[in-house]
Short mmCIF file of C-alpha atoms in Angstrom, two decimals:
data_model
loop_
_atom_site.label_atom_id
_atom_site.label_comp_id
_atom_site.label_asym_id
_atom_site.label_seq_id
_atom_site.Cartn_x
_atom_site.Cartn_y
_atom_site.Cartn_z
CA MET Z 73 8.63 -14.96 12.44
CA THR Z 74 5.74 -15.34 14.86
CA LEU Z 75 5.19 -13.38 17.19
CA SER Z 76 4.83 -14.45 20.98
CA VAL Z 77 1.83 -13.39 23.10
CA ASP Z 78 4.06 -11.91 25.63
CA ALA Z 79 6.27 -10.90 23.11
CA VAL Z 80 3.21 -8.31 22.15
CA PRO Z 81 0.17 -8.79 25.36
CA ASP Z 82 -2.99 -8.60 25.12
CA GLN Z 83 -4.77 -5.58 27.04
CA ASP Z 84 -8.29 -6.60 26.21
CA ARG Z 85 -7.59 -9.56 28.11
CA LYS Z 86 -7.06 -7.12 30.82
CA GLY Z 87 -11.41 -6.45 31.88
CA PRO Z 88 -13.80 -4.37 30.85
CA GLY Z 89 -13.10 -0.66 29.93
CA ARG Z 90 -9.16 -1.26 28.86
CA PRO Z 91 -8.22 0.36 26.42
CA ARG Z 92 -6.95 -1.42 23.19
CA SER Z 93 -3.19 -2.90 22.30
CA ALA Z 94 -2.17 -0.82 19.40
CA ARG Z 95 1.03 -3.38 19.86
CA VAL Z 96 -1.24 -6.41 19.26
CA ASP Z 97 -3.75 -4.02 16.75
CA GLU Z 98 0.65 -4.22 14.28
CA ALA Z 99 1.30 -7.99 15.52
CA ILE Z 100 -2.36 -9.14 13.72
CA VAL Z 101 -1.60 -6.89 11.08
CA GLU Z 102 1.72 -7.89 10.57
CA ALA Z 103 0.31 -11.39 10.26
CA VAL Z 104 -1.84 -10.76 7.11
CA PHE Z 105 1.19 -9.23 5.65
CA GLU Z 106 3.59 -11.97 6.95
CA LEU Z 107 1.04 -15.15 5.41
CA LEU Z 108 0.50 -13.33 1.76
CA SER Z 109 3.84 -12.09 1.21
CA ALA Z 110 5.03 -16.22 1.42
CA GLY Z 111 2.40 -16.49 -1.00
CA GLN Z 112 -0.58 -17.91 1.09
CA SER Z 113 -3.86 -16.81 -0.84
CA ALA Z 114 -6.38 -14.51 0.64
CA ASP Z 115 -9.41 -16.96 0.65
CA GLY Z 116 -6.63 -19.53 2.14
CA ILE Z 117 -5.73 -17.63 4.98
CA SER Z 118 -7.72 -18.58 7.90
CA ILE Z 119 -8.10 -16.12 11.26
CA GLU Z 120 -6.66 -19.60 13.13
CA ALA Z 121 -4.03 -18.58 10.88
CA VAL Z 122 -3.58 -15.24 11.56
CA ALA Z 123 -3.69 -15.96 15.31
CA ALA Z 124 -0.96 -18.34 15.47
CA LYS Z 125 1.71 -16.31 13.42
CA ALA Z 126 -0.24 -13.19 15.90
CA GLY Z 127 0.69 -15.23 19.02
CA VAL Z 128 -3.08 -13.83 20.21
CA GLY Z 129 -5.95 -15.68 20.43
CA LYS Z 130 -8.95 -16.61 17.90
CA ALA Z 131 -11.08 -14.28 20.55
CA THR Z 132 -9.32 -11.63 20.38
CA ILE Z 133 -8.87 -11.34 16.58
CA TYR Z 134 -12.92 -10.96 16.43
CA ARG Z 135 -13.15 -7.89 18.63
CA ARG Z 136 -11.59 -6.04 16.57
CA TRP Z 137 -12.16 -7.63 12.75
CA PRO Z 138 -15.89 -9.43 12.41
CA ASN Z 139 -14.80 -11.67 10.07
CA LYS Z 140 -11.90 -12.12 7.33
CA GLU Z 141 -12.72 -9.52 5.40
CA ALA Z 142 -13.06 -6.83 7.54
CA LEU Z 143 -9.50 -8.11 8.40
CA LEU Z 144 -7.87 -7.69 4.88
CA ILE Z 145 -10.05 -4.11 4.48
CA ASP Z 146 -7.73 -3.36 7.23
CA ALA Z 147 -4.29 -4.33 6.01
CA VAL Z 148 -4.87 -2.51 3.01
CA LEU Z 149 -5.40 0.17 4.43
CA ALA Z 150 -2.28 -0.26 6.65
CA MET Z 151 -0.68 -1.49 3.91
CA LYS Z 152 -0.70 1.86 2.47
CA GLY Z 153 0.66 4.08 5.19
CA PRO Z 154 0.32 7.58 5.30
CA LEU Z 155 0.43 10.02 1.85
CA PRO Z 156 3.95 10.91 1.57
CA GLU Z 157 4.22 15.57 1.60
CA PRO Z 158 5.44 17.48 -1.24
CA ARG Z 159 7.80 20.05 -1.00
CA GLY Z 160 6.22 22.09 -3.30
CA GLU Z 161 9.26 23.01 -5.28
CA SER Z 162 8.77 21.78 -8.59
CA ALA Z 163 6.68 19.09 -10.02
CA ARG Z 164 9.11 17.48 -11.15
CA ASP Z 165 10.81 16.69 -7.07
CA ASP Z 166 6.99 16.27 -5.99
CA LEU Z 167 7.22 13.05 -8.48
CA VAL Z 168 10.11 11.86 -7.05
CA ILE Z 169 9.13 12.23 -3.99
CA LEU Z 170 5.65 10.38 -4.43
CA VAL Z 171 6.92 7.53 -7.02
CA ALA Z 172 10.03 6.71 -4.37
CA ALA Z 173 7.51 6.49 -1.48
CA MET Z 174 5.85 3.92 -3.26
CA ARG Z 175 9.33 1.83 -3.36
CA ASN Z 176 10.73 1.86 -0.79
CA LYS Z 177 11.73 -1.23 0.92
CA ARG Z 178 8.40 -1.50 3.33
CA MET Z 179 6.73 -1.56 -0.20
CA GLU Z 180 8.36 -4.69 -1.47
CA GLN Z 181 6.77 -7.02 0.74
CA TYR Z 182 3.93 -5.29 0.49
CA GLY Z 183 4.07 -5.53 -3.43
CA LYS Z 184 3.72 -9.10 -2.63
CA ALA Z 185 1.28 -8.87 -0.34
CA THR Z 186 -0.90 -6.44 -3.29
CA ALA Z 187 0.00 -9.82 -5.50
CA CYS Z 188 -1.62 -12.52 -3.29
CA LEU Z 189 -4.66 -9.89 -2.72
CA MET Z 190 -5.32 -9.61 -6.99
CA PRO Z 191 -8.07 -11.82 -7.06
CA GLU Z 192 -9.19 -10.94 -3.84
CA LEU Z 193 -9.73 -7.58 -5.02
CA PHE Z 194 -10.97 -9.36 -8.10
CA LYS Z 195 -14.13 -10.99 -6.69
CA SER Z 196 -14.69 -8.79 -4.09
CA PRO Z 197 -16.70 -5.78 -5.25
CA GLU Z 198 -15.79 -4.79 -1.78
CA MET Z 199 -12.39 -5.24 -1.77
CA HIS Z 200 -12.46 -3.33 -4.95
CA ARG Z 201 -13.66 -0.57 -3.65
CA VAL Z 202 -12.06 -0.83 -0.68
CA TYR Z 203 -8.44 -0.36 -2.47
CA GLN Z 204 -10.06 2.25 -4.40
CA GLY Z 205 -10.16 3.84 -1.92
CA VAL Z 206 -6.92 3.48 -0.34
CA ALA Z 207 -5.78 4.17 -3.35
CA GLU Z 208 -7.58 7.72 -4.64
CA PRO Z 209 -6.19 10.04 -1.91
CA ARG Z 210 -2.53 8.86 -3.87
CA ARG Z 211 -4.09 9.63 -7.54
CA GLU Z 212 -5.63 12.96 -6.76
CA LEU Z 213 -2.03 13.60 -5.06
CA MET Z 214 -0.12 13.26 -7.55
CA ARG Z 215 -3.07 15.30 -9.39
CA SER Z 216 -2.45 17.91 -7.97
CA VAL Z 217 1.39 18.19 -8.67
CA LEU Z 218 1.09 17.61 -12.12
CA ARG Z 219 -2.33 20.26 -12.18
CA ARG Z 220 0.16 22.55 -10.31
CA GLY Z 221 3.29 22.00 -12.95
CA ILE Z 222 0.43 23.12 -15.65
CA ALA Z 223 -0.24 26.24 -14.27
CA SER Z 224 3.39 27.29 -13.54
CA GLY Z 225 4.34 26.16 -16.79
CA GLU Z 226 6.43 23.37 -16.33
CA LEU Z 227 4.01 21.11 -17.83
CA ARG Z 228 2.52 21.29 -20.73
CA ALA Z 229 -0.34 23.20 -21.50
CA ASP Z 230 -2.27 20.13 -22.59
CA LEU Z 231 -0.99 17.52 -20.37
CA ASP Z 232 -3.52 14.35 -19.66
CA VAL Z 233 -3.66 14.38 -15.33
CA GLU Z 234 -5.04 10.97 -15.46
CA MET Z 235 -2.85 9.08 -18.42
CA SER Z 236 0.16 10.65 -17.14
CA VAL Z 237 -0.48 9.15 -13.21
CA LEU Z 238 -1.24 5.98 -14.63
CA VAL Z 239 1.56 6.08 -16.88
CA LEU Z 240 3.79 6.91 -13.22
CA SER Z 241 1.81 4.77 -11.12
CA GLY Z 242 1.46 1.39 -13.13
CA PRO Z 243 4.92 0.85 -13.82
CA THR Z 244 5.95 1.26 -10.04
CA LEU Z 245 2.99 -1.41 -9.25
CA ALA Z 246 3.66 -3.60 -11.48
CA GLN Z 247 7.71 -3.77 -9.97
CA ASN Z 248 6.42 -4.16 -6.75
CA MET Z 249 4.42 -6.80 -7.51
CA LEU Z 250 5.47 -8.38 -10.26
CA ARG Z 251 9.09 -7.86 -9.99
CA TRP Z 252 8.01 -7.49 -14.19
CA ASN Z 253 11.29 -6.20 -15.90
CA PRO Z 254 14.47 -7.05 -14.16
CA ASN Z 255 16.63 -5.27 -16.85
CA VAL Z 256 15.33 -1.79 -14.69
CA PRO Z 257 17.85 -1.25 -11.43
CA ASP Z 258 16.14 0.08 -8.09
CA ASP Z 259 18.72 2.50 -7.66
CA ASN Z 260 16.99 6.24 -8.93
CA PHE Z 261 13.99 4.56 -10.13
CA ALA Z 262 11.54 7.18 -9.33
CA GLU Z 263 14.51 10.05 -10.59
CA SER Z 264 14.64 7.87 -13.83
CA LEU Z 265 10.36 6.91 -14.46
CA VAL Z 266 9.73 10.82 -13.68
CA ASP Z 267 12.55 12.15 -15.91
CA PHE Z 268 11.36 9.15 -18.70
CA VAL Z 269 7.77 10.87 -18.19
CA LEU Z 270 8.16 14.03 -18.07
CA ARG Z 271 10.37 14.13 -21.50
CA GLY Z 272 6.96 14.53 -22.52
CA ALA Z 273 4.85 16.13 -20.42
CA HIS Z 274 7.37 19.22 -20.00
CA ALA Z 275 6.11 22.46 -21.71
#
């Protein structure tokens, strides 16, 4: 759905010195998501198309981002959202929280958008670095949960932390982006995946 300028007023047009409108920023990034989720490749997206989708002028976008690449980078950053907060009660429960945060309803749209961004990540070292920078805090959060589980005796002392992070994250991303195995139900996905992995990780 295309947003109108009236619905999302651009405070940038009201004179110098005014703060940027967060609503306009969100509308522009949302327009990128919608275009990617509709199957538009990152290469094929233009500033003109984003502006039309967001209901703003091209100049409004260029006041915020110097080029399309910078806009895509911010879209990747916004895609992930804030870090989830583990409770610290058990490694199992905290891992469920982390995996579930990657499988919320919003992630279905983001998964499609990420799939369309994949060619850009392969071609552009800068985009790949940005994506890694966005993913790394989440990986480190999962590492910290696993290390805490090892320290408490809940998990095996010889557990390969990096491989565990990969095994927990990979299927989640594959289901988000590709619905890789439609025979795996969405209901209780996080609990099922974590419990499956932990069968070999428990002390």
